[in-house]
mmCIF file of C-alpha atoms and ligand atoms in Angstrom:
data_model
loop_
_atom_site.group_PDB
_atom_site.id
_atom_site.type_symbol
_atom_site.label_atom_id
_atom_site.label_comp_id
_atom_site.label_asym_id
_atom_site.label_seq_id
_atom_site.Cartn_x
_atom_site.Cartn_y
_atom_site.Cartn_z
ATOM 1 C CA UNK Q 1 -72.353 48.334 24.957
ATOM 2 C CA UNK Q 2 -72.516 49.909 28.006
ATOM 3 C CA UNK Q 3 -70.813 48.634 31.326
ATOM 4 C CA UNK Q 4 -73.408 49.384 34.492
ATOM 5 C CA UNK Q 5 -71.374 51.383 36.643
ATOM 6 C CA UNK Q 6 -72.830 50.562 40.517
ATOM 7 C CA UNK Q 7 -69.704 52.009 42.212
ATOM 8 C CA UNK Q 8 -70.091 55.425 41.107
ATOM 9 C CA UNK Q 9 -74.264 54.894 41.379
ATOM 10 C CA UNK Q 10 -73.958 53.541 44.741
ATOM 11 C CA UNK Q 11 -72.193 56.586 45.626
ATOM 12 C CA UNK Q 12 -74.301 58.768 43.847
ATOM 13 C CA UNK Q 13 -77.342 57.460 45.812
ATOM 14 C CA UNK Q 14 -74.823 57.390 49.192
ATOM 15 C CA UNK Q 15 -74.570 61.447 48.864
ATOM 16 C CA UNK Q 16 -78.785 61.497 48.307
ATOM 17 C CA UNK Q 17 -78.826 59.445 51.634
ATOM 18 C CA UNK Q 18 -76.750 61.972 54.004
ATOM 19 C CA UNK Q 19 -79.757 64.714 52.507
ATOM 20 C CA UNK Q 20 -82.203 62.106 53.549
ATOM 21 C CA UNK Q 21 -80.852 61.358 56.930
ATOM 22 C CA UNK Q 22 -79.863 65.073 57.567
ATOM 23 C CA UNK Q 23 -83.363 65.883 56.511
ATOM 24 C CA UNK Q 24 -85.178 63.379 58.937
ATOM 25 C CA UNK Q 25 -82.659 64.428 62.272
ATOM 26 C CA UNK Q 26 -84.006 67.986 61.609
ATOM 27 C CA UNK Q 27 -87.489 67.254 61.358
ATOM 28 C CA UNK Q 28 -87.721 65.027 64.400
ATOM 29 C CA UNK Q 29 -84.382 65.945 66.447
ATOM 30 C CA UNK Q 30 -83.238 62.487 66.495
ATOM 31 C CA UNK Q 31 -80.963 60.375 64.220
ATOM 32 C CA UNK Q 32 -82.212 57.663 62.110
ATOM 33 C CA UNK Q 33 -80.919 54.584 63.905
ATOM 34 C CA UNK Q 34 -79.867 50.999 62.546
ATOM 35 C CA UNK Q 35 -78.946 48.052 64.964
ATOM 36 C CA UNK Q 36 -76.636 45.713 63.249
ATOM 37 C CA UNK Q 37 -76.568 42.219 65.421
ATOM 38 C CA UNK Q 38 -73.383 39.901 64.595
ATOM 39 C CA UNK Q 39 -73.170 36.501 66.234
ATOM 40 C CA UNK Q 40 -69.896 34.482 65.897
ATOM 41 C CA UNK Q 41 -66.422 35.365 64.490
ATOM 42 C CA UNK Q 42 -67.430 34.115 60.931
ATOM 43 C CA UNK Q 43 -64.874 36.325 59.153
ATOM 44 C CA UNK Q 44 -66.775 37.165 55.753
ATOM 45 C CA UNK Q 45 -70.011 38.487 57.866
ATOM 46 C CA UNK Q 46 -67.475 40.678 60.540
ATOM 47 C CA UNK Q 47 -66.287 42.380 56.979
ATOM 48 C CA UNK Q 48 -70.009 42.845 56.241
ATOM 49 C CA UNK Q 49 -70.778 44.089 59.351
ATOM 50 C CA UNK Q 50 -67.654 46.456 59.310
ATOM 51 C CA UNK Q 51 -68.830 47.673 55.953
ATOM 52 C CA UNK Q 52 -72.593 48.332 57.330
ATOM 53 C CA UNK Q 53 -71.559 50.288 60.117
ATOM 54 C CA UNK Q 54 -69.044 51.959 58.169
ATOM 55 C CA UNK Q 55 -71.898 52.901 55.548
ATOM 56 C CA UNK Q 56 -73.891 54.207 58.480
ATOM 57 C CA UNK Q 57 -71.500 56.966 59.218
ATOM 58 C CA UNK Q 58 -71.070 58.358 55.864
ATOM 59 C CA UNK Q 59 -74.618 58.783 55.634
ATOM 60 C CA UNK Q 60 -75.405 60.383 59.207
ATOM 61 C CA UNK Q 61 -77.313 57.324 60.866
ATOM 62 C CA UNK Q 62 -76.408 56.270 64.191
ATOM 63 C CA UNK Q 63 -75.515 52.257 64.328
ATOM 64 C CA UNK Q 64 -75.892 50.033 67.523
ATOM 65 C CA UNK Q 65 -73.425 47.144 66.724
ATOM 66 C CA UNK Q 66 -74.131 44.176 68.985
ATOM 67 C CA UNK Q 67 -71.703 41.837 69.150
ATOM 68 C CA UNK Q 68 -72.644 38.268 70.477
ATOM 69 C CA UNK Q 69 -70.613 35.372 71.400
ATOM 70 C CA UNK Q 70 -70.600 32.128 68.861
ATOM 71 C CA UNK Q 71 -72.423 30.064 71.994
ATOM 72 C CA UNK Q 72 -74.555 32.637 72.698
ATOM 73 C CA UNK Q 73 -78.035 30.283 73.563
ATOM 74 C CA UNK Q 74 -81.375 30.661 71.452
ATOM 75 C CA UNK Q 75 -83.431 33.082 74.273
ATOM 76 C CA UNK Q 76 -80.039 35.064 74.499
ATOM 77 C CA UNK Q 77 -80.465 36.039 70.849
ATOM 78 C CA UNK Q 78 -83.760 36.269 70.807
ATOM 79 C CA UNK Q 79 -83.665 38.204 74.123
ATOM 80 C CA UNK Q 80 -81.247 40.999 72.481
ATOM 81 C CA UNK Q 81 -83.566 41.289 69.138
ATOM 82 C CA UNK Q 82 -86.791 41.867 71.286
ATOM 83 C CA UNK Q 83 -84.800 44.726 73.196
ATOM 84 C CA UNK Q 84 -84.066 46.516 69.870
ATOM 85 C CA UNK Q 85 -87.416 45.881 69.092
ATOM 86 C CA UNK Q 86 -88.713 47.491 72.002
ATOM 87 C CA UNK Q 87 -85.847 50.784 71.488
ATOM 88 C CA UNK Q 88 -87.264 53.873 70.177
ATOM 89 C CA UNK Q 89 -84.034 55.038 68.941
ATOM 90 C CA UNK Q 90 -83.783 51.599 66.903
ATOM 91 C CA UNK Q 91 -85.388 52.242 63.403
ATOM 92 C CA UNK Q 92 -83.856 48.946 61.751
ATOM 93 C CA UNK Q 93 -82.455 45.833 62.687
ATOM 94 C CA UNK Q 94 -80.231 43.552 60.838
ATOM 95 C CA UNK Q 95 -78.926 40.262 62.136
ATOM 96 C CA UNK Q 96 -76.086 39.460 60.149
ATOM 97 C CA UNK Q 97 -76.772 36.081 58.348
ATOM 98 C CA UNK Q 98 -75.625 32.656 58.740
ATOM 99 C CA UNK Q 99 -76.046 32.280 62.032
ATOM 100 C CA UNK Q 100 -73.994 29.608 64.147
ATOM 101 C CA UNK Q 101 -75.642 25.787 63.282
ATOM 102 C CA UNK Q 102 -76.992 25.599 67.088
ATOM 103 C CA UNK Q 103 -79.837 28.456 66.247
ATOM 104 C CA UNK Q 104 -82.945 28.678 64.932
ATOM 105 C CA UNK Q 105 -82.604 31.854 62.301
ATOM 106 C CA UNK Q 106 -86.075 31.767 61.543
ATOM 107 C CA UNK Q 107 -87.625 32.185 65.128
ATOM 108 C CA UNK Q 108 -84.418 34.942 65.841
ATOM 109 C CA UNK Q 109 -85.468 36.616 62.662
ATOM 110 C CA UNK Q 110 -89.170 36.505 63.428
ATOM 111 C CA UNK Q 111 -88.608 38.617 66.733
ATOM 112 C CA UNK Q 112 -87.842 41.503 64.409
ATOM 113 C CA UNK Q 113 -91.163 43.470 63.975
ATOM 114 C CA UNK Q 114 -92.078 44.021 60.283
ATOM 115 C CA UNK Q 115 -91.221 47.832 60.763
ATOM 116 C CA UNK Q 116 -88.247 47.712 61.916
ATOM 117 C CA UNK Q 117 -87.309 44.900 59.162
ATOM 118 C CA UNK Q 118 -84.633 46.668 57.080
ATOM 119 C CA UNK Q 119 -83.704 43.496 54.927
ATOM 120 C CA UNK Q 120 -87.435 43.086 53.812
ATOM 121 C CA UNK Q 121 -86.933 39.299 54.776
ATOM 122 C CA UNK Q 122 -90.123 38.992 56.810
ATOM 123 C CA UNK Q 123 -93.123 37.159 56.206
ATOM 124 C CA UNK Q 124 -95.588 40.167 56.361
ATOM 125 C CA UNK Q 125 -92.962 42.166 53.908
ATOM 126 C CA UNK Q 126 -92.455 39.493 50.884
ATOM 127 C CA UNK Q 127 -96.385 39.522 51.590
ATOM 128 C CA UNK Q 128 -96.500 43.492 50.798
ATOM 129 C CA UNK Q 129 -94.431 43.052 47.646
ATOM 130 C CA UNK Q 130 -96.356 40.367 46.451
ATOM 131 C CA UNK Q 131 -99.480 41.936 46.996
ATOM 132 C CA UNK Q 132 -97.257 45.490 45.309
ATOM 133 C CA UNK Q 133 -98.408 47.141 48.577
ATOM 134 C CA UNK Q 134 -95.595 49.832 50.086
ATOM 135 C CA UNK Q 135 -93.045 47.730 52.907
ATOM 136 C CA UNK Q 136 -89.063 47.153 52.885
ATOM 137 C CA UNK Q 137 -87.695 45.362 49.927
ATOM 138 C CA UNK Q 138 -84.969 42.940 50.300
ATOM 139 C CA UNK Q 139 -81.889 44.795 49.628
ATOM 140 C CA UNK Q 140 -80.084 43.175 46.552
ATOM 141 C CA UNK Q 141 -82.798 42.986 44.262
ATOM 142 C CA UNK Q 142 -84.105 46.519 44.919
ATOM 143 C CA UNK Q 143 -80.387 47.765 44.402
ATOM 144 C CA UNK Q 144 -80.746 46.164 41.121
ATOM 145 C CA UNK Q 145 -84.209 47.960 40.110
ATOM 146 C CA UNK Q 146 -82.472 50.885 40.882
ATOM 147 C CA UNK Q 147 -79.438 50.080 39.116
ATOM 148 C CA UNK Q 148 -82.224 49.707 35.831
ATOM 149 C CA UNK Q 149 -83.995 52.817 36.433
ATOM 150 C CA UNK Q 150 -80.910 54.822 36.933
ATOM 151 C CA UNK Q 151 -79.411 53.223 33.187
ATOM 152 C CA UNK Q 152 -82.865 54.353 31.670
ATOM 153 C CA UNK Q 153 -84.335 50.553 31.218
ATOM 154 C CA UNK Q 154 -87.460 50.180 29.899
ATOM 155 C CA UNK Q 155 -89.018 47.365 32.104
ATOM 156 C CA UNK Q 156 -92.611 47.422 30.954
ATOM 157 C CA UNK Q 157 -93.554 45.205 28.692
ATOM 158 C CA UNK Q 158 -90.408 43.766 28.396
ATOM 159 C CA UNK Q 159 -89.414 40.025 28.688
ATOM 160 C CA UNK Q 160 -87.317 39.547 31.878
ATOM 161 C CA UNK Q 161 -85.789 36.228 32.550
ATOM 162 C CA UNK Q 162 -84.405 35.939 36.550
ATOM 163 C CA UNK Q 163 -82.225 32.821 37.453
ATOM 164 C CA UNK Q 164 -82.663 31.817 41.120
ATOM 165 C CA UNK Q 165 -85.362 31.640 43.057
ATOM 166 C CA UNK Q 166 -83.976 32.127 46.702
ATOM 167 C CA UNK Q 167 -86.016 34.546 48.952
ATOM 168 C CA UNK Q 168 -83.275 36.617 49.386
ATOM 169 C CA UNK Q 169 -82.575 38.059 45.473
ATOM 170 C CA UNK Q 170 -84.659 35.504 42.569
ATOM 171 C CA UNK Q 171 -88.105 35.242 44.696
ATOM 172 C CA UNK Q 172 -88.136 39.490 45.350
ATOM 173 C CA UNK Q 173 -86.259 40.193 42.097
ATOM 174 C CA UNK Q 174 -89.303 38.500 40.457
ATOM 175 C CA UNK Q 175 -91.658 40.438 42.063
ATOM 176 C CA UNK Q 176 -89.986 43.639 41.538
ATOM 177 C CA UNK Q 177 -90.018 42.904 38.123
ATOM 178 C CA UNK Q 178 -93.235 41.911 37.716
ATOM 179 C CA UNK Q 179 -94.588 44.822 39.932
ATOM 180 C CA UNK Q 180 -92.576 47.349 37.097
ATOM 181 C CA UNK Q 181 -94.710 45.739 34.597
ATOM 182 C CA UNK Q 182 -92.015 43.196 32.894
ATOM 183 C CA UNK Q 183 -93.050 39.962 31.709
ATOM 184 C CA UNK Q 184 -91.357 37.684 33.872
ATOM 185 C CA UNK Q 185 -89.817 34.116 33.507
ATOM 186 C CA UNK Q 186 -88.212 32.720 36.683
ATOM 187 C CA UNK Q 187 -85.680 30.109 36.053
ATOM 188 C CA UNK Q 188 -84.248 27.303 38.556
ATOM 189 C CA UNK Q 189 -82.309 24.354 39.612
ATOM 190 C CA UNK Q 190 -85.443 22.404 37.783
ATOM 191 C CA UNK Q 191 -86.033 24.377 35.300
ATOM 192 C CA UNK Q 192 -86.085 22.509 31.345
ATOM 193 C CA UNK Q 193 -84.738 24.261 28.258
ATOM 194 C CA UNK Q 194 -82.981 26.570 30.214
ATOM 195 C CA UNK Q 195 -80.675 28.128 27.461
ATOM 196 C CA UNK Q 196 -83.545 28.786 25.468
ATOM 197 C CA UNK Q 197 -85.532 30.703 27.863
ATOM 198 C CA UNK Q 198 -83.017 32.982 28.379
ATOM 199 C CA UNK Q 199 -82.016 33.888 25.212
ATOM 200 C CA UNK Q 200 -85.441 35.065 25.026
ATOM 201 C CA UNK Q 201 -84.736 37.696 27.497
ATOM 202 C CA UNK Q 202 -84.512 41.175 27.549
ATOM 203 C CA UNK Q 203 -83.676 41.610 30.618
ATOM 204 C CA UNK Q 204 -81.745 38.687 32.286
ATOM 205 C CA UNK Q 205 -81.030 38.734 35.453
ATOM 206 C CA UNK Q 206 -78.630 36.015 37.273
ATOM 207 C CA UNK Q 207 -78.618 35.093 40.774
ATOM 208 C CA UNK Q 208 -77.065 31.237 40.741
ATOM 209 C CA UNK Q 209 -73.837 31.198 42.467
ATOM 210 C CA UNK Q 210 -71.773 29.066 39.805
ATOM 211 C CA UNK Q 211 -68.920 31.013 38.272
ATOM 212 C CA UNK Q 212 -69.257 32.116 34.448
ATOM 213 C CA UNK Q 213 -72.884 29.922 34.203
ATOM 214 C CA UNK Q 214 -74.238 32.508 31.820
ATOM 215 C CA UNK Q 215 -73.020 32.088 28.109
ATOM 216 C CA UNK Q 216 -73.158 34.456 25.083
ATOM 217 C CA UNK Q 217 -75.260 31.607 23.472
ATOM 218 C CA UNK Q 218 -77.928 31.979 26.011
ATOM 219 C CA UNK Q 219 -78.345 35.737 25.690
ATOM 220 C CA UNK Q 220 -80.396 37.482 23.285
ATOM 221 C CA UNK Q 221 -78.306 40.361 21.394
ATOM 222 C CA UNK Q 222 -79.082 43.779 22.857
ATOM 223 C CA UNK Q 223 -80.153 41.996 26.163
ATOM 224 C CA UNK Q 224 -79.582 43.770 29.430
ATOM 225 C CA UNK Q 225 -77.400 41.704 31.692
ATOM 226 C CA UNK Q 226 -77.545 41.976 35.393
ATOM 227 C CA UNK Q 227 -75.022 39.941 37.092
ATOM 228 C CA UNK Q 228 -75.861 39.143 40.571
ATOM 229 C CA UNK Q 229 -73.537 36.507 41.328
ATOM 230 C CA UNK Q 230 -70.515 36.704 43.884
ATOM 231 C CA UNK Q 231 -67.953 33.338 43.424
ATOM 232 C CA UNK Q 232 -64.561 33.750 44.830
ATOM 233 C CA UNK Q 233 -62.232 31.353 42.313
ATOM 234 C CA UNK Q 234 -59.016 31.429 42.574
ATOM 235 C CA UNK Q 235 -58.849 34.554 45.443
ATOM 236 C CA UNK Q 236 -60.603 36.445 42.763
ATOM 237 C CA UNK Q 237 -64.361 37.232 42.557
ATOM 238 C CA UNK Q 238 -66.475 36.346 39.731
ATOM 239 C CA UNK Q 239 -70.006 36.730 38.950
ATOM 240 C CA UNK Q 240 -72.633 34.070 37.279
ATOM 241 C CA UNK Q 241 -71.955 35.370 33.788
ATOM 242 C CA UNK Q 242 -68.813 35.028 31.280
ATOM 243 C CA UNK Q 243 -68.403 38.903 30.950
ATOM 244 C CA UNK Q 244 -65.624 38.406 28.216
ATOM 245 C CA UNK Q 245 -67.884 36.671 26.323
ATOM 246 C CA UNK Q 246 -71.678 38.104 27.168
ATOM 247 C CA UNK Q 247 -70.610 42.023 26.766
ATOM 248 C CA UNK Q 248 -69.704 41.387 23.142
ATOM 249 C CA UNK Q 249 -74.036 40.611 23.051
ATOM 250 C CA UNK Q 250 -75.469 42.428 25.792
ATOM 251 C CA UNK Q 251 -76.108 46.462 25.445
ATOM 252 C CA UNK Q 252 -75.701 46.897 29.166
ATOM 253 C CA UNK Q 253 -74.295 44.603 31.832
ATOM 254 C CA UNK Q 254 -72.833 44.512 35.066
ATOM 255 C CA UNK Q 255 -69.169 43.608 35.749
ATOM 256 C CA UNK Q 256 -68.227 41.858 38.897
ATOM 257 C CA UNK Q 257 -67.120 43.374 41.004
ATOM 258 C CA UNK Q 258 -68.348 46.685 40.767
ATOM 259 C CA UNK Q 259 -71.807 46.221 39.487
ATOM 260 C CA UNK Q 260 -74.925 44.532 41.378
ATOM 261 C CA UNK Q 261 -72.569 44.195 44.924
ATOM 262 C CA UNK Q 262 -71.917 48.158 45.860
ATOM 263 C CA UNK Q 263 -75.713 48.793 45.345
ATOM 264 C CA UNK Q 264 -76.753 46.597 48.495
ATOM 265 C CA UNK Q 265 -75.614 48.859 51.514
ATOM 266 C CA UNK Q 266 -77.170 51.809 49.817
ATOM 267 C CA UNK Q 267 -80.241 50.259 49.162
ATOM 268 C CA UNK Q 268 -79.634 48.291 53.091
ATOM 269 C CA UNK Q 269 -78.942 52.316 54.426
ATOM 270 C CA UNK Q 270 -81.838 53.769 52.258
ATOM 271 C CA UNK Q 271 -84.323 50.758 53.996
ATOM 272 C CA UNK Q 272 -83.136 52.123 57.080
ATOM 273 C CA UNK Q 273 -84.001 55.886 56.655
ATOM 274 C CA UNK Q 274 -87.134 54.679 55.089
ATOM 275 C CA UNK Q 275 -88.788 52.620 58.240
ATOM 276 C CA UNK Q 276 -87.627 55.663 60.452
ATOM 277 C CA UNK Q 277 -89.653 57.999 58.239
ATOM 278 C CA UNK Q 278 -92.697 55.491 58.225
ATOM 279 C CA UNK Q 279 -92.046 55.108 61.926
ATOM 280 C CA UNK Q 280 -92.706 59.141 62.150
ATOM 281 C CA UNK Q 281 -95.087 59.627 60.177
HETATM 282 P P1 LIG G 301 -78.978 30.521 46.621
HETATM 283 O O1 LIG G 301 -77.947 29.448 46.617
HETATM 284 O O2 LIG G 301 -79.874 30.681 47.781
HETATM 285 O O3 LIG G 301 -79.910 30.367 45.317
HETATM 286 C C1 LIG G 301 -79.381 30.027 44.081
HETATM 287 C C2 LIG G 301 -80.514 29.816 43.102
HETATM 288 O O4 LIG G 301 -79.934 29.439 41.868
HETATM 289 C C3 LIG G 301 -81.490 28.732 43.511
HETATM 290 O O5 LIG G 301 -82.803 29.246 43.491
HETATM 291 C C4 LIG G 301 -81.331 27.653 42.469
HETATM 292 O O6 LIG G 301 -82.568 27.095 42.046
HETATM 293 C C5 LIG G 301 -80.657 28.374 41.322
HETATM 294 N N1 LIG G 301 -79.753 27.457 40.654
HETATM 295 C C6 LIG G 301 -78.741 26.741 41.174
HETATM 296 N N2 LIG G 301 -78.174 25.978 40.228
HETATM 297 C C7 LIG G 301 -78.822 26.212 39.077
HETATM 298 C C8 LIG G 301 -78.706 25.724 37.764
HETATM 299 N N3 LIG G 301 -77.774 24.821 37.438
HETATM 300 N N4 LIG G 301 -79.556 26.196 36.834
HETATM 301 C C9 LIG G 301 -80.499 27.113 37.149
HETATM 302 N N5 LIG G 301 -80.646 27.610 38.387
HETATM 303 C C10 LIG G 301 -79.824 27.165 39.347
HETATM 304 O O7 LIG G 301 -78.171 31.865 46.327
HETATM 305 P P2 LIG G 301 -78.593 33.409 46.542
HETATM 306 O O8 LIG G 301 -78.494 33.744 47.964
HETATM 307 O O9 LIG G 301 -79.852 33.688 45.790
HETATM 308 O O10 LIG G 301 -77.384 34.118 45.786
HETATM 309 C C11 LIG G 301 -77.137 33.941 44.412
HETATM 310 C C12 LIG G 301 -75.816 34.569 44.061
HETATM 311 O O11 LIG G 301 -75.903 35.955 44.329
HETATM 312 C C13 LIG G 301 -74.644 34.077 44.874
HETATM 313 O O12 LIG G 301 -73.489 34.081 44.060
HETATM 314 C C14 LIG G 301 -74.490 35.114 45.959
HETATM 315 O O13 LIG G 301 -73.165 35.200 46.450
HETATM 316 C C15 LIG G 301 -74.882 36.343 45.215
HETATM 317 N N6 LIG G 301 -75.403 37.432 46.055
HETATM 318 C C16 LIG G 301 -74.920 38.669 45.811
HETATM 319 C C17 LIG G 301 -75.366 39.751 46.554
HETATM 320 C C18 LIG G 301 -74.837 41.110 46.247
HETATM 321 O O14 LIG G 301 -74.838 41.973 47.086
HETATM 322 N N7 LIG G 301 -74.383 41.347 45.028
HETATM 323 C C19 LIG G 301 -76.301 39.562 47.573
HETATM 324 C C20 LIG G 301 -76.816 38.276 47.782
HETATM 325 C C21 LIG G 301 -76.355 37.220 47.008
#
């Protein structure tokens, strides 16, 4: 069994970025540039936010942090995201999501044009990857394509289960996998015989939220095991499979932490140096 390693991958890909970045500043004499837009004093998304910016300046892209009050009204947001929209020097924007109950994410999202769209989150984007047409791939489940081509997975052809079917990681993660040629199962809330289709999997890939849902009874032996999930029990994270139990089955898998969750601000500052090359092309 092998444990997938996305620390030392995530760096790995981190040190390909600053030759990306370094590469595009010399070529066009400016910096790739990311705005990062943070409403409220929710204290899990400032970490995120400190993390993203942080990211940017190992890898040699300029970030515009915009910090905005927890009251801020609807046209104020929407006001600052059509500015950065507008900036030349802006390659990506992220707003940093939940937003406070009073606004409308949707119609603050949808003032982010679809090149400047570094999550992949937009209409016209999930469009492009359903249609397998080039565009910016939500961050997570690209991170974990990447995690599988870097470990040497063979994807096509094979059976790949994916529980969760938000438009942030199942929807995309789908996609992904069907667009590398997998034969894909998606798996929900709804879904009947649930056990059994995973077990038929080899590739399964979990994106619930529930702590340990994943049991060794409901993987196949030899499966790869991605573990997407991020549940804080206890003070301590845990992902959506029992590790202890699933390793002893799976030939690769992801701990938590330390798997699936260091590959998303690579993949977040690799979107970013990817719209500014599109941009200048
Ligand atoms: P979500 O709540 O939006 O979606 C959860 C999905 O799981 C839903 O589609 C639902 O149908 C499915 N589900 C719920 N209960 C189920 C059940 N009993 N049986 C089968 N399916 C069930 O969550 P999300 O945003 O997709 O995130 C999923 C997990 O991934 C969370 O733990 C989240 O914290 C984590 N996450 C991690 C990263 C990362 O960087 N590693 C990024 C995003 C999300």
């Amino acid at each position: 069994m092998t444990i997938i390693d996305g620390k030392k991958t995530a760096a790995d890909i981190r040190a390909e970025l600053r030759v990306r970045a370094a590469a595009f500043e010399e070529r066009y004499h400016k910096k790739v540039g990311l705005a990062v837009v943070l409403i409220g004093e929710d204290p899990a998304s400032q970490v995120y936010v400190r993390n993203k910016i942080r990211g940017c300046e190992d890898a040699g892209i300029r970030s515009f942090a915009h910090y905005l009050p927890a009251d801020v009204t609807q046209e104020g947001a929407e006001e600052l995201v059509r500015s950065l929209a507008a900036d030349d020097a802006v390659h990506g924007i992220l707003v940093q999501l939940p937003l406070p109950g009073h606004l409308d994410a949707e119609r603050i999202l949808a003032c982010i044009p679809a090149a400047k769209d570094v999550d992949g989150f937009s209409a016209e984007n999930i469009g492009r990857l359903a249609l397998h047409e080039e565009g910016t791939v939500a961050c997570t489940p690209l991170g974990v394509m990447e995690l599988l081509r870097r470990y040497g997975v063979e994807t096509r052809g094979k059976r790949a289960v994916v529980i969760g079917r938000s438009n942030i990681v199942g929807r995309p993660m789908a996609l992904l996998l069907l667009n590398a040629d997998a034969t894909v199962t998606v798996c929900h809330s709804r879904t009947v015989g649930l056990a059994e289709e995973c077990a038929r999997a080899d590739i399964l890939v979990a994106a619930i939220g529930k702590p340990d849902f994943v049991t060794a009874d409901m993987v196949k032996e030899g499966a790869v095991v991605i573990d997407v999930g991020i549940n804080r029990v206890d003070g301590k994270l845990t992902g959506d499979v029992d590790y202890a139990s699933v390793s002893k089955k799976a030939s690769l898998i992801t701990p938590v932490p330390g798997g699936v969750g260091p590959m998303t601000i690579a993949m977040l500052l690799s979107n970013a140096i990817s719209c500014a090359e599109r941009a200048a092309r």
